[in-house]
XYZ file of C-alpha atoms in Angstrom:
145
model
C 22.250 42.433 -1.097
C 22.138 39.263 -3.106
C 19.714 37.787 -0.531
C 17.241 40.680 -0.968
C 17.238 40.208 -4.765
C 16.781 36.419 -4.549
C 13.937 36.469 -1.790
C 11.160 37.862 -4.110
C 11.910 35.225 -6.645
C 11.843 32.406 -4.082
C 8.707 33.647 -2.654
C 7.049 33.905 -6.213
C 8.220 30.242 -6.880
C 6.880 28.927 -3.533
C 3.594 30.698 -3.898
C 3.024 29.766 -7.610
C 0.331 27.171 -8.129
C 1.626 23.813 -9.447
C 0.918 23.322 -13.215
C -1.395 20.595 -14.140
C -2.078 19.221 -17.667
C -5.549 18.962 -19.159
C -6.012 15.655 -20.779
C -7.807 15.013 -24.000
C -10.142 12.483 -22.741
C -12.805 10.738 -25.042
C -10.213 9.922 -27.652
C -8.016 6.809 -28.275
C -5.126 8.136 -26.098
C -3.983 5.894 -23.180
C -3.180 7.736 -19.894
C -1.433 6.293 -16.793
C -3.435 6.371 -13.578
C -1.286 9.173 -12.143
C -1.829 11.267 -15.279
C -5.558 11.039 -15.055
C -5.869 11.611 -11.292
C -3.316 14.656 -11.500
C -4.882 16.283 -14.641
C -6.513 19.646 -14.369
C -9.704 18.301 -15.750
C -10.006 15.797 -12.833
C -9.892 18.311 -9.972
C -12.977 18.845 -7.809
C -13.737 19.617 -4.235
C -16.282 17.570 -2.316
C -19.757 18.378 -3.434
C -18.619 19.378 -6.929
C -18.415 17.418 -10.174
C -14.948 17.358 -12.055
C -14.860 18.183 -15.751
C -13.585 14.747 -16.399
C -16.579 12.916 -15.020
C -18.643 11.381 -17.743
C -15.738 11.189 -20.184
C -14.503 7.952 -21.728
C -10.908 7.222 -21.335
C -8.143 4.445 -21.348
C -6.287 4.052 -18.118
C -2.984 2.204 -17.987
C -1.790 0.853 -14.670
C -0.904 -2.063 -12.467
C -3.689 -4.405 -11.465
C -3.942 -4.419 -7.725
C -4.606 -8.178 -7.053
C -5.691 -7.832 -3.398
C -8.377 -5.372 -4.461
C -10.445 -7.765 -6.636
C -13.964 -8.114 -5.076
C -16.067 -10.201 -7.432
C -19.098 -10.054 -5.372
C -19.430 -6.282 -5.978
C -17.516 -6.242 -9.207
C -14.663 -3.844 -8.213
C -10.866 -3.714 -8.265
C -8.129 -1.043 -8.486
C -5.475 -0.272 -10.889
C -2.387 1.805 -9.676
C 0.376 3.732 -11.064
C 3.763 2.098 -11.308
C 5.569 4.697 -9.215
C 5.215 3.523 -5.669
C 1.511 2.618 -6.180
C 0.645 6.134 -4.829
C -2.295 6.767 -7.210
C -5.172 4.283 -7.506
C -8.239 4.256 -9.665
C -11.189 2.094 -8.710
C -12.683 0.118 -11.548
C -16.378 -0.647 -11.334
C -17.764 -3.347 -13.426
C -21.264 -3.673 -14.931
C -23.307 -6.460 -13.332
C -23.736 -8.306 -16.671
C -19.818 -8.844 -16.834
C -18.732 -9.493 -13.208
C -18.797 -13.295 -13.458
C -16.976 -13.432 -16.861
C -13.830 -11.509 -15.559
C -12.707 -13.950 -12.828
C -10.524 -15.992 -15.148
C -9.377 -13.088 -17.096
C -8.216 -11.191 -14.016
C -6.509 -14.299 -12.843
C -4.432 -14.257 -16.014
C -3.646 -10.629 -15.612
C -2.248 -10.848 -12.088
C 1.041 -9.084 -11.822
C 0.717 -7.491 -15.239
C 0.244 -4.039 -16.422
C -3.374 -3.617 -17.863
C -5.236 -1.132 -19.942
C -8.848 -0.506 -18.875
C -11.295 1.482 -21.026
C -14.198 2.988 -19.196
C -16.349 5.968 -18.329
C -15.004 8.352 -15.478
C -17.067 9.006 -12.535
C -16.612 10.564 -9.095
C -17.879 10.275 -5.456
C -17.050 11.994 -2.287
C -14.973 9.952 0.156
C -15.827 11.267 3.550
C -13.783 10.446 6.594
C -13.991 11.731 10.190
C -12.014 14.910 9.598
C -11.958 15.505 5.775
C -13.553 14.805 2.425
C -11.738 13.784 -0.790
C -13.187 13.576 -4.237
C -12.256 10.117 -5.559
C -12.684 8.841 -9.184
C -14.122 5.495 -10.571
C -13.772 4.025 -14.031
C -17.038 2.216 -15.150
C -16.530 -0.728 -17.447
C -19.456 -2.302 -19.473
C -17.624 -4.870 -21.635
C -14.999 -7.500 -20.818
C -13.165 -6.430 -24.033
C -12.487 -3.084 -22.271
C -9.971 -4.703 -20.023
C -6.799 -5.958 -21.726
C -3.318 -7.024 -20.679
C -0.481 -5.007 -22.148
């Protein structure tokens, strides 16, 4: 009898969509990488544009040292919890050379990066995943904690 009354509740909980928070992008708030990538305004299927794309934000994360590619001006920042969520930072061509020393000083430190969110479709053999970038146009937009 108890099982019968609990079963509908368990089914409802199992089938309910997970709640995602909508972030207030474009303001002075600083969000963790995980918060940005799991927010309801950064959800899009391949071929679609997420609501967060084109918005300015500040992302807080761990600088992934091995990801620094000076020749193409890209690196990644990750969340602090198991480094599961990563956001690719894309640098404007005018500031690529100026950041080498700054990033060397920031190795192993938490950093805050201000930029414009963008998106792209990452296609693999069997799937497609909508990924996000953070475009940076000024070296002052990258700071240590």
